[in-house]
Amino acid sequence: MRILLVEDDYFIGSAIEQALHDAAYAVDWVKDGHAALSTIQTQEYGVLLLDLGLPEKDGIEVLQTLRKAKNPIPIIIITARDAVEDRIKGLDGGADDYLVKPFLITELQARIRAVVRRNQGVADPILSNDILDLNPATHEVTVDNEAYVLSAREYALLHALMLRPGHILSRDELEDRIYGWNEEVASNAIEFIIHGLRKKMGRETIKNVRGLGWMVSK
Ligand code: CA
C-alpha cells in the first residue's frame, strides 16, 4: 500500500518513512501543505498521514480542502497538538483518526491497518478468500493450514490483490501500489515477486489473466 506522509520535521519524517518502508509500505514524503495537495491530485494513496503545523498551508486547511473536494482518502492526523479542542477540530474536520506525538511507530501502524479496514468496509482484521488468509499485522499468510512468512515486497503485492479479491490489477497498478518515488523498479520485478509467492503458496493462489494482469479469487 502506498502512503503519503506530510511532515515538515526532518527527524520525525525520516523515522516514520523508514519504519513504514520496513513494514512493506511504499511511502512518498512531502514537507508542506501545498505539496501535499498537488501530490494527491496526481497519485493515488491508501492513507494520508498529516501533520498539522506545516509551512505554506496548515494541516487543517489541507484536510478541509480535501474533504470539501469530496476526496475520500483515509486521513490520520499526526501532531504534537494534544489539546482536546484540536482533536475534536481534526476529527470533525474529516480526519479518520488523530494520533498525538510522540507516539510509537507500532501504534501508528495499527491505526493505519484500522483505517484501511474501515475504508474497505470490513471488520475482520484477516483478509481472506476461499484459498488463503493474510494477516496484515504479522504479514503471515496461511494456505491449507500451512503458514508462510512473506518478504516485504511479497506481502505488499499480495496485500494489494487481497484488498479486492476477484479484481484484476495490471503490472502498472501493482508497481504503483508497492513502489514509492525513490525506488527503482526493474522491468520484470512484478513477475519475479509473483513467482516467489506462487513458489511458497502454490501456483493456483494467484491467477494470471493474460494481457491484463493478476488477481486472487473471491
Ligand atoms: Ca510540523
CSV table of N, CA, C and O in Angstrom, one decimal, residues 74-181:
chain,number,residue,atom,x,y,z
A,74,PRO,N,-8.5,7.9,3.4
A,74,PRO,CA,-8.3,7.8,4.8
A,74,PRO,C,-7.2,8.7,5.3
A,74,PRO,O,-6.1,8.7,4.8
A,75,ILE,N,-7.5,9.6,6.3
A,75,ILE,CA,-6.5,10.5,6.9
A,75,ILE,C,-6.3,10.3,8.3
A,75,ILE,O,-7.3,10.3,9.1
A,76,ILE,N,-5.0,10.2,8.7
A,76,ILE,CA,-4.7,10.1,10.1
A,76,ILE,C,-3.8,11.4,10.4
A,76,ILE,O,-2.8,11.6,9.8
A,77,ILE,N,-4.3,12.2,11.3
A,77,ILE,CA,-3.6,13.4,11.8
A,77,ILE,C,-2.5,12.9,12.7
A,77,ILE,O,-2.7,12.1,13.7
A,78,ILE,N,-1.2,13.4,12.5
A,78,ILE,CA,-0.1,13.1,13.4
A,78,ILE,C,0.4,14.4,13.8
A,78,ILE,O,0.9,15.2,13.0
A,79,THR,N,0.3,14.8,15.1
A,79,THR,CA,0.6,16.1,15.5
A,79,THR,C,1.0,16.2,17.0
A,79,THR,O,0.7,15.3,17.8
A,80,ALA,N,1.8,17.3,17.3
A,80,ALA,CA,2.1,17.5,18.8
A,80,ALA,C,1.0,18.2,19.5
A,80,ALA,O,1.0,18.4,20.7
A,81,ARG,N,0.0,18.7,18.7
A,81,ARG,CA,-1.1,19.5,19.3
A,81,ARG,C,-2.0,18.5,20.0
A,81,ARG,O,-2.8,17.7,19.4
A,82,ASP,N,-2.0,18.5,21.4
A,82,ASP,CA,-2.7,17.5,22.1
A,82,ASP,C,-3.9,18.0,22.8
A,82,ASP,O,-4.6,17.3,23.5
A,83,ALA,N,-4.3,19.3,22.6
A,83,ALA,CA,-5.5,19.8,23.3
A,83,ALA,C,-6.7,19.1,22.8
A,83,ALA,O,-6.8,18.8,21.6
A,84,VAL,N,-7.7,19.0,23.7
A,84,VAL,CA,-8.9,18.3,23.3
A,84,VAL,C,-9.6,19.0,22.1
A,84,VAL,O,-10.1,18.4,21.2
A,85,GLU,N,-9.6,20.4,22.2
A,85,GLU,CA,-10.2,21.2,21.1
A,85,GLU,C,-9.6,20.9,19.7
A,85,GLU,O,-10.3,20.8,18.7
A,86,ASP,N,-8.3,20.7,19.7
A,86,ASP,CA,-7.6,20.4,18.5
A,86,ASP,C,-8.0,19.0,17.9
A,86,ASP,O,-8.2,18.8,16.7
A,87,ARG,N,-8.1,18.0,18.9
A,87,ARG,CA,-8.5,16.7,18.4
A,87,ARG,C,-9.9,16.7,17.8
A,87,ARG,O,-10.2,16.1,16.8
A,88,ILE,N,-10.8,17.4,18.5
A,88,ILE,CA,-12.2,17.5,18.1
A,88,ILE,C,-12.2,18.2,16.7
A,88,ILE,O,-12.9,17.7,15.8
A,89,LYS,N,-11.5,19.3,16.6
A,89,LYS,CA,-11.5,20.0,15.3
A,89,LYS,C,-11.0,19.1,14.2
A,89,LYS,O,-11.5,19.2,13.1
A,90,GLY,N,-9.9,18.3,14.4
A,90,GLY,CA,-9.4,17.4,13.4
A,90,GLY,C,-10.4,16.4,13.0
A,90,GLY,O,-10.6,16.1,11.8
A,91,LEU,N,-11.0,15.7,14.0
A,91,LEU,CA,-11.9,14.6,13.7
A,91,LEU,C,-13.2,15.1,13.0
A,91,LEU,O,-13.6,14.6,12.0
A,92,ASP,N,-13.7,16.3,13.6
A,92,ASP,CA,-14.9,16.8,13.0
A,92,ASP,C,-14.6,17.5,11.6
A,92,ASP,O,-15.5,17.7,10.8
A,93,GLY,N,-13.3,17.8,11.4
A,93,GLY,CA,-12.9,18.4,10.1
A,93,GLY,C,-12.8,17.3,9.0
A,93,GLY,O,-12.5,17.6,7.8
A,94,GLY,N,-13.0,16.0,9.4
A,94,GLY,CA,-13.0,15.0,8.4
A,94,GLY,C,-11.8,14.0,8.5
A,94,GLY,O,-11.7,13.0,7.7
A,95,ALA,N,-11.0,14.1,9.5
A,95,ALA,CA,-9.9,13.1,9.7
A,95,ALA,C,-10.5,11.8,10.2
A,95,ALA,O,-11.6,11.8,10.9
A,96,ASP,N,-9.9,10.7,9.9
A,96,ASP,CA,-10.4,9.4,10.4
A,96,ASP,C,-9.8,9.0,11.7
A,96,ASP,O,-10.4,8.2,12.4
A,97,ASP,N,-8.7,9.5,12.0
A,97,ASP,CA,-8.0,9.2,13.3
A,97,ASP,C,-7.1,10.4,13.6
A,97,ASP,O,-6.7,11.2,12.8
A,98,TYR,N,-6.6,10.4,14.9
A,98,TYR,CA,-5.8,11.5,15.4
A,98,TYR,C,-4.8,10.9,16.4
A,98,TYR,O,-5.2,10.4,17.4
A,99,LEU,N,-3.5,11.1,16.1
A,99,LEU,CA,-2.5,10.5,16.9
A,99,LEU,C,-1.6,11.6,17.4
A,99,LEU,O,-1.0,12.4,16.6
A,100,VAL,N,-1.4,11.7,18.7
A,100,VAL,CA,-0.5,12.8,19.3
A,100,VAL,C,0.9,12.3,19.4
A,100,VAL,O,1.2,11.2,19.9
A,101,LYS,N,1.8,13.2,19.0
A,101,LYS,CA,3.3,13.0,19.1
A,101,LYS,C,3.7,13.3,20.5
A,101,LYS,O,3.2,14.2,21.1
A,102,PRO,N,4.7,12.5,21.1
A,102,PRO,CA,5.3,11.4,20.4
A,102,PRO,C,4.5,10.1,20.5
A,102,PRO,O,3.8,9.9,21.5
A,103,PHE,N,4.6,9.3,19.5
A,103,PHE,CA,3.9,8.0,19.5
A,103,PHE,C,4.9,6.9,19.1
A,103,PHE,O,5.9,7.2,18.6
A,104,LEU,N,4.5,5.7,19.4
A,104,LEU,CA,5.3,4.6,19.0
A,104,LEU,C,4.8,4.2,17.5
A,104,LEU,O,3.7,4.2,17.2
A,105,ILE,N,5.8,3.9,16.7
A,105,ILE,CA,5.5,3.6,15.3
A,105,ILE,C,4.6,2.3,15.2
A,105,ILE,O,3.8,2.2,14.3
A,106,THR,N,4.7,1.4,16.2
A,106,THR,CA,3.8,0.3,16.2
A,106,THR,C,2.4,0.7,16.4
A,106,THR,O,1.5,0.1,15.8
A,107,GLU,N,2.1,1.7,17.1
A,107,GLU,CA,0.7,2.2,17.3
A,107,GLU,C,0.3,2.8,16.0
A,107,GLU,O,-0.9,2.6,15.5
A,108,LEU,N,1.1,3.6,15.4
A,108,LEU,CA,0.8,4.2,14.1
A,108,LEU,C,0.4,3.1,13.1
A,108,LEU,O,-0.6,3.2,12.4
A,109,GLN,N,1.2,2.1,13.0
A,109,GLN,CA,1.0,1.0,12.1
A,109,GLN,C,-0.4,0.3,12.4
A,109,GLN,O,-1.1,0.0,11.4
A,110,ALA,N,-0.7,0.1,13.6
A,110,ALA,CA,-2.0,-0.5,14.0
A,110,ALA,C,-3.1,0.4,13.6
A,110,ALA,O,-4.2,0.0,13.1
A,111,ARG,N,-3.0,1.7,13.7
A,111,ARG,CA,-4.0,2.7,13.3
A,111,ARG,C,-4.2,2.7,11.8
A,111,ARG,O,-5.3,2.9,11.3
A,112,ILE,N,-3.1,2.6,11.1
A,112,ILE,CA,-3.1,2.6,9.6
A,112,ILE,C,-4.0,1.3,9.2
A,112,ILE,O,-4.9,1.4,8.4
A,113,ARG,N,-3.7,0.2,9.8
A,113,ARG,CA,-4.4,-1.0,9.5
A,113,ARG,C,-5.9,-0.8,9.8
A,113,ARG,O,-6.8,-1.3,9.0
A,114,ALA,N,-6.2,-0.2,10.9
A,114,ALA,CA,-7.6,0.0,11.3
A,114,ALA,C,-8.3,0.9,10.3
A,114,ALA,O,-9.5,0.6,9.9
A,115,VAL,N,-7.7,2.0,9.9
A,115,VAL,CA,-8.4,2.9,8.9
A,115,VAL,C,-8.6,2.3,7.6
A,115,VAL,O,-9.6,2.5,6.9
A,116,VAL,N,-7.6,1.5,7.2
A,116,VAL,CA,-7.7,0.7,5.9
A,116,VAL,C,-8.8,-0.2,5.9
A,116,VAL,O,-9.6,-0.3,5.0
A,117,ARG,N,-9.0,-1.0,7.0
A,117,ARG,CA,-10.1,-1.9,7.2
A,117,ARG,C,-11.4,-1.2,7.1
A,117,ARG,O,-12.3,-1.6,6.3
A,118,ARG,N,-11.6,-0.1,7.8
A,118,ARG,CA,-12.8,0.7,7.8
A,118,ARG,C,-13.1,1.2,6.4
A,118,ARG,O,-14.2,1.2,5.9
A,119,ASN,N,-12.0,1.6,5.7
A,119,ASN,CA,-12.2,2.2,4.4
A,119,ASN,C,-12.6,1.1,3.4
A,119,ASN,O,-13.4,1.3,2.5
A,120,GLN,N,-12.2,-0.2,3.7
A,120,GLN,CA,-12.6,-1.3,2.8
A,120,GLN,C,-14.0,-1.8,3.2
A,120,GLN,O,-14.5,-2.7,2.5
A,121,GLY,N,-14.5,-1.3,4.3
A,121,GLY,CA,-15.8,-1.8,4.7
A,121,GLY,C,-15.8,-3.2,5.3
A,121,GLY,O,-16.8,-3.9,5.3
A,122,VAL,N,-14.6,-3.6,5.9
A,122,VAL,CA,-14.5,-4.9,6.5
A,122,VAL,C,-14.2,-4.7,8.0
A,122,VAL,O,-13.5,-3.8,8.4
A,123,ALA,N,-14.7,-5.7,8.8
A,123,ALA,CA,-14.4,-5.6,10.2
A,123,ALA,C,-13.3,-6.6,10.6
A,123,ALA,O,-12.6,-6.4,11.5
A,124,ASP,N,-13.3,-7.8,9.9
A,124,ASP,CA,-12.3,-8.8,10.2
A,124,ASP,C,-10.9,-8.3,9.9
A,124,ASP,O,-10.6,-7.9,8.7
A,125,PRO,N,-10.0,-8.4,10.8
A,125,PRO,CA,-8.6,-8.0,10.6
A,125,PRO,C,-7.8,-8.9,9.6
A,125,PRO,O,-6.8,-8.5,9.1
A,126,ILE,N,-8.3,-10.1,9.4
A,126,ILE,CA,-7.6,-11.0,8.5
A,126,ILE,C,-8.3,-10.9,7.1
A,126,ILE,O,-9.5,-11.0,7.0
A,127,LEU,N,-7.5,-10.7,6.1
A,127,LEU,CA,-8.0,-10.7,4.7
A,127,LEU,C,-8.1,-12.1,4.2
A,127,LEU,O,-7.1,-12.8,4.2
A,128,SER,N,-9.3,-12.5,3.7
A,128,SER,CA,-9.4,-13.9,3.3
A,128,SER,C,-10.2,-14.1,2.0
A,128,SER,O,-11.0,-13.2,1.7
A,129,ASN,N,-9.8,-15.1,1.3
A,129,ASN,CA,-10.7,-15.6,0.2
A,129,ASN,C,-10.8,-17.1,0.4
A,129,ASN,O,-10.5,-17.6,1.5
A,130,ASP,N,-11.3,-17.8,-0.6
A,130,ASP,CA,-11.5,-19.2,-0.4
A,130,ASP,C,-10.2,-20.0,-0.4
A,130,ASP,O,-10.2,-21.2,0.0
A,131,ILE,N,-9.1,-19.4,-0.6
A,131,ILE,CA,-7.8,-20.2,-0.7
A,131,ILE,C,-6.9,-19.8,0.5
A,131,ILE,O,-6.3,-20.6,1.1
A,132,LEU,N,-6.8,-18.5,0.8
A,132,LEU,CA,-5.8,-18.0,1.7
A,132,LEU,C,-6.3,-17.0,2.7
A,132,LEU,O,-7.3,-16.3,2.5
A,133,ASP,N,-5.5,-16.9,3.8
A,133,ASP,CA,-5.8,-15.9,4.9
A,133,ASP,C,-4.5,-15.1,5.0
A,133,ASP,O,-3.4,-15.7,5.2
A,134,LEU,N,-4.6,-13.8,4.9
A,134,LEU,CA,-3.5,-12.9,5.1
A,134,LEU,C,-3.7,-12.0,6.3
A,134,LEU,O,-4.7,-11.3,6.4
A,135,ASN,N,-2.7,-12.0,7.2
A,135,ASN,CA,-2.7,-11.2,8.4
A,135,ASN,C,-1.9,-10.0,8.3
A,135,ASN,O,-0.6,-10.1,8.3
A,136,PRO,N,-2.5,-8.8,8.1
A,136,PRO,CA,-1.7,-7.6,7.9
A,136,PRO,C,-0.9,-7.2,9.1
A,136,PRO,O,0.1,-6.4,9.0
A,137,ALA,N,-1.2,-7.7,10.3
A,137,ALA,CA,-0.4,-7.3,11.5
A,137,ALA,C,0.9,-8.1,11.6
A,137,ALA,O,1.9,-7.6,12.1
A,138,THR,N,0.9,-9.3,11.0
A,138,THR,CA,2.1,-10.2,11.1
A,138,THR,C,2.8,-10.4,9.7
A,138,THR,O,3.9,-11.0,9.7
A,139,HIS,N,2.0,-10.1,8.7
A,139,HIS,CA,2.5,-10.3,7.3
A,139,HIS,C,2.5,-11.8,7.0
A,139,HIS,O,3.2,-12.3,6.1
A,140,GLU,N,1.8,-12.6,7.8
A,140,GLU,CA,1.8,-14.0,7.6
A,140,GLU,C,0.6,-14.4,6.7
A,140,GLU,O,-0.5,-13.9,6.9
A,141,VAL,N,0.9,-15.4,5.9
A,141,VAL,CA,-0.2,-15.9,5.0
A,141,VAL,C,-0.4,-17.4,5.4
A,141,VAL,O,0.5,-18.1,5.6
A,142,THR,N,-1.7,-17.8,5.4
A,142,THR,CA,-2.0,-19.2,5.7
A,142,THR,C,-2.7,-19.8,4.5
A,142,THR,O,-3.7,-19.3,4.0
A,143,VAL,N,-2.2,-21.0,4.0
A,143,VAL,CA,-2.9,-21.7,2.9
A,143,VAL,C,-2.9,-23.1,3.3
A,143,VAL,O,-1.9,-23.7,3.7
A,144,ASP,N,-4.1,-23.7,3.3
A,144,ASP,CA,-4.3,-25.1,3.7
A,144,ASP,C,-3.7,-25.4,5.1
A,144,ASP,O,-2.9,-26.4,5.3
A,145,ASN,N,-3.9,-24.5,6.1
A,145,ASN,CA,-3.4,-24.6,7.4
A,145,ASN,C,-1.9,-24.6,7.5
A,145,ASN,O,-1.3,-24.8,8.6
A,146,GLU,N,-1.2,-24.2,6.4
A,146,GLU,CA,0.2,-24.0,6.4
A,146,GLU,C,0.5,-22.5,6.4
A,146,GLU,O,0.0,-21.8,5.6
A,147,ALA,N,1.4,-22.1,7.4
A,147,ALA,CA,1.7,-20.6,7.5
A,147,ALA,C,3.0,-20.3,6.7
A,147,ALA,O,3.9,-21.1,6.8
A,148,TYR,N,3.0,-19.2,6.0
A,148,TYR,CA,4.2,-18.8,5.3
A,148,TYR,C,4.6,-17.4,5.7
A,148,TYR,O,3.7,-16.6,5.8
A,149,VAL,N,5.9,-17.2,5.8
A,149,VAL,CA,6.4,-15.8,6.1
A,149,VAL,C,6.7,-15.2,4.7
A,149,VAL,O,7.4,-15.8,3.9
A,150,LEU,N,6.3,-14.0,4.5
A,150,LEU,CA,6.5,-13.3,3.2
A,150,LEU,C,7.6,-12.2,3.4
A,150,LEU,O,7.7,-11.6,4.4
A,151,SER,N,8.3,-12.0,2.3
A,151,SER,CA,9.2,-10.8,2.3
A,151,SER,C,8.3,-9.6,2.2
A,151,SER,O,7.1,-9.7,1.9
A,152,ALA,N,8.9,-8.4,2.4
A,152,ALA,CA,8.2,-7.2,2.4
A,152,ALA,C,7.5,-7.0,1.1
A,152,ALA,O,6.3,-6.6,1.0
A,153,ARG,N,8.2,-7.2,0.0
A,153,ARG,CA,7.6,-7.0,-1.3
A,153,ARG,C,6.5,-8.0,-1.6
A,153,ARG,O,5.4,-7.7,-2.2
A,154,GLU,N,6.7,-9.2,-1.2
A,154,GLU,CA,5.7,-10.3,-1.4
A,154,GLU,C,4.4,-9.9,-0.7
A,154,GLU,O,3.3,-10.0,-1.2
A,155,TYR,N,4.6,-9.5,0.6
A,155,TYR,CA,3.5,-9.1,1.4
A,155,TYR,C,2.7,-7.9,0.7
A,155,TYR,O,1.5,-7.9,0.6
A,156,ALA,N,3.5,-6.9,0.3
A,156,ALA,CA,2.9,-5.7,-0.3
A,156,ALA,C,2.0,-6.0,-1.5
A,156,ALA,O,0.9,-5.5,-1.7
A,157,LEU,N,2.6,-6.9,-2.4
A,157,LEU,CA,1.9,-7.3,-3.6
A,157,LEU,C,0.6,-8.1,-3.3
A,157,LEU,O,-0.5,-7.8,-3.8
A,158,LEU,N,0.8,-9.1,-2.4
A,158,LEU,CA,-0.4,-9.9,-2.0
A,158,LEU,C,-1.5,-9.1,-1.3
A,158,LEU,O,-2.6,-9.3,-1.6
A,159,HIS,N,-1.0,-8.2,-0.5
A,159,HIS,CA,-2.0,-7.3,0.2
A,159,HIS,C,-2.8,-6.5,-0.8
A,159,HIS,O,-4.0,-6.4,-0.7
A,160,ALA,N,-2.1,-6.0,-1.8
A,160,ALA,CA,-2.8,-5.2,-2.9
A,160,ALA,C,-3.9,-6.0,-3.5
A,160,ALA,O,-5.0,-5.6,-3.8
A,161,LEU,N,-3.6,-7.3,-3.9
A,161,LEU,CA,-4.5,-8.2,-4.5
A,161,LEU,C,-5.7,-8.5,-3.5
A,161,LEU,O,-6.8,-8.6,-3.9
A,162,MET,N,-5.3,-8.8,-2.3
A,162,MET,CA,-6.3,-9.3,-1.3
A,162,MET,C,-7.3,-8.2,-0.9
A,162,MET,O,-8.3,-8.5,-0.3
A,163,LEU,N,-6.9,-6.9,-1.1
A,163,LEU,CA,-7.9,-5.9,-0.7
A,163,LEU,C,-9.1,-5.9,-1.7
A,163,LEU,O,-10.1,-5.5,-1.3
A,164,ARG,N,-8.9,-6.5,-2.9
A,164,ARG,CA,-10.0,-6.6,-3.8
A,164,ARG,C,-10.0,-8.0,-4.5
A,164,ARG,O,-9.6,-8.0,-5.7
A,165,PRO,N,-10.3,-9.0,-3.8
A,165,PRO,CA,-10.4,-10.3,-4.5
A,165,PRO,C,-11.3,-10.3,-5.7
A,165,PRO,O,-12.4,-9.7,-5.6
A,166,GLY,N,-10.9,-11.0,-6.7
A,166,GLY,CA,-11.7,-11.0,-7.9
A,166,GLY,C,-11.5,-9.8,-8.9
A,166,GLY,O,-12.0,-9.8,-10.0
A,167,HIS,N,-10.7,-8.9,-8.4
A,167,HIS,CA,-10.4,-7.7,-9.3
A,167,HIS,C,-9.0,-7.8,-9.8
A,167,HIS,O,-8.0,-8.1,-9.1
A,168,ILE,N,-8.9,-7.6,-11.1
A,168,ILE,CA,-7.6,-7.7,-11.8
A,168,ILE,C,-6.7,-6.4,-11.6
A,168,ILE,O,-7.3,-5.3,-11.8
A,169,LEU,N,-5.5,-6.6,-11.2
A,169,LEU,CA,-4.6,-5.5,-11.2
A,169,LEU,C,-3.5,-5.6,-12.2
A,169,LEU,O,-2.9,-6.7,-12.3
A,170,SER,N,-3.2,-4.6,-13.0
A,170,SER,CA,-2.2,-4.7,-14.1
A,170,SER,C,-0.8,-4.5,-13.5
A,170,SER,O,-0.7,-4.2,-12.3
A,171,ARG,N,0.2,-4.7,-14.3
A,171,ARG,CA,1.6,-4.5,-13.8
A,171,ARG,C,1.8,-3.1,-13.3
A,171,ARG,O,2.3,-2.8,-12.2
A,172,ASP,N,1.3,-2.1,-14.1
A,172,ASP,CA,1.4,-0.7,-13.7
A,172,ASP,C,0.7,-0.4,-12.3
A,172,ASP,O,1.3,0.3,-11.5
A,173,GLU,N,-0.5,-1.0,-12.2
A,173,GLU,CA,-1.2,-0.7,-10.9
A,173,GLU,C,-0.5,-1.4,-9.7
A,173,GLU,O,-0.4,-0.8,-8.7
A,174,LEU,N,0.1,-2.5,-9.9
A,174,LEU,CA,0.8,-3.2,-8.8
A,174,LEU,C,2.1,-2.4,-8.5
A,174,LEU,O,2.4,-2.1,-7.3
A,175,GLU,N,2.8,-2.0,-9.5
A,175,GLU,CA,4.0,-1.2,-9.3
A,175,GLU,C,3.7,0.1,-8.5
A,175,GLU,O,4.4,0.5,-7.6
A,176,ASP,N,2.6,0.7,-9.0
A,176,ASP,CA,2.1,1.9,-8.3
A,176,ASP,C,1.8,1.8,-6.9
A,176,ASP,O,2.0,2.7,-6.1
A,177,ARG,N,1.3,0.6,-6.5
A,177,ARG,CA,1.0,0.4,-5.1
A,177,ARG,C,2.1,0.0,-4.2
A,177,ARG,O,2.1,0.1,-3.0
A,178,ILE,N,3.2,-0.7,-4.8
A,178,ILE,CA,4.2,-1.2,-3.9
A,178,ILE,C,5.6,-0.5,-4.0
A,178,ILE,O,6.4,-0.8,-3.2
A,179,TYR,N,5.7,0.5,-4.9
A,179,TYR,CA,6.9,1.2,-5.0
A,179,TYR,C,6.7,2.7,-4.9
A,179,TYR,O,5.7,3.2,-5.4
A,180,GLY,N,7.5,3.4,-4.1
A,180,GLY,CA,7.4,4.8,-3.9
A,180,GLY,C,8.3,5.6,-5.0
A,180,GLY,O,8.9,4.9,-5.8
A,181,TRP,N,8.3,6.9,-4.8
A,181,TRP,CA,9.0,7.7,-5.8
A,181,TRP,C,10.5,7.4,-6.0
A,181,TRP,O,11.0,7.4,-7.1
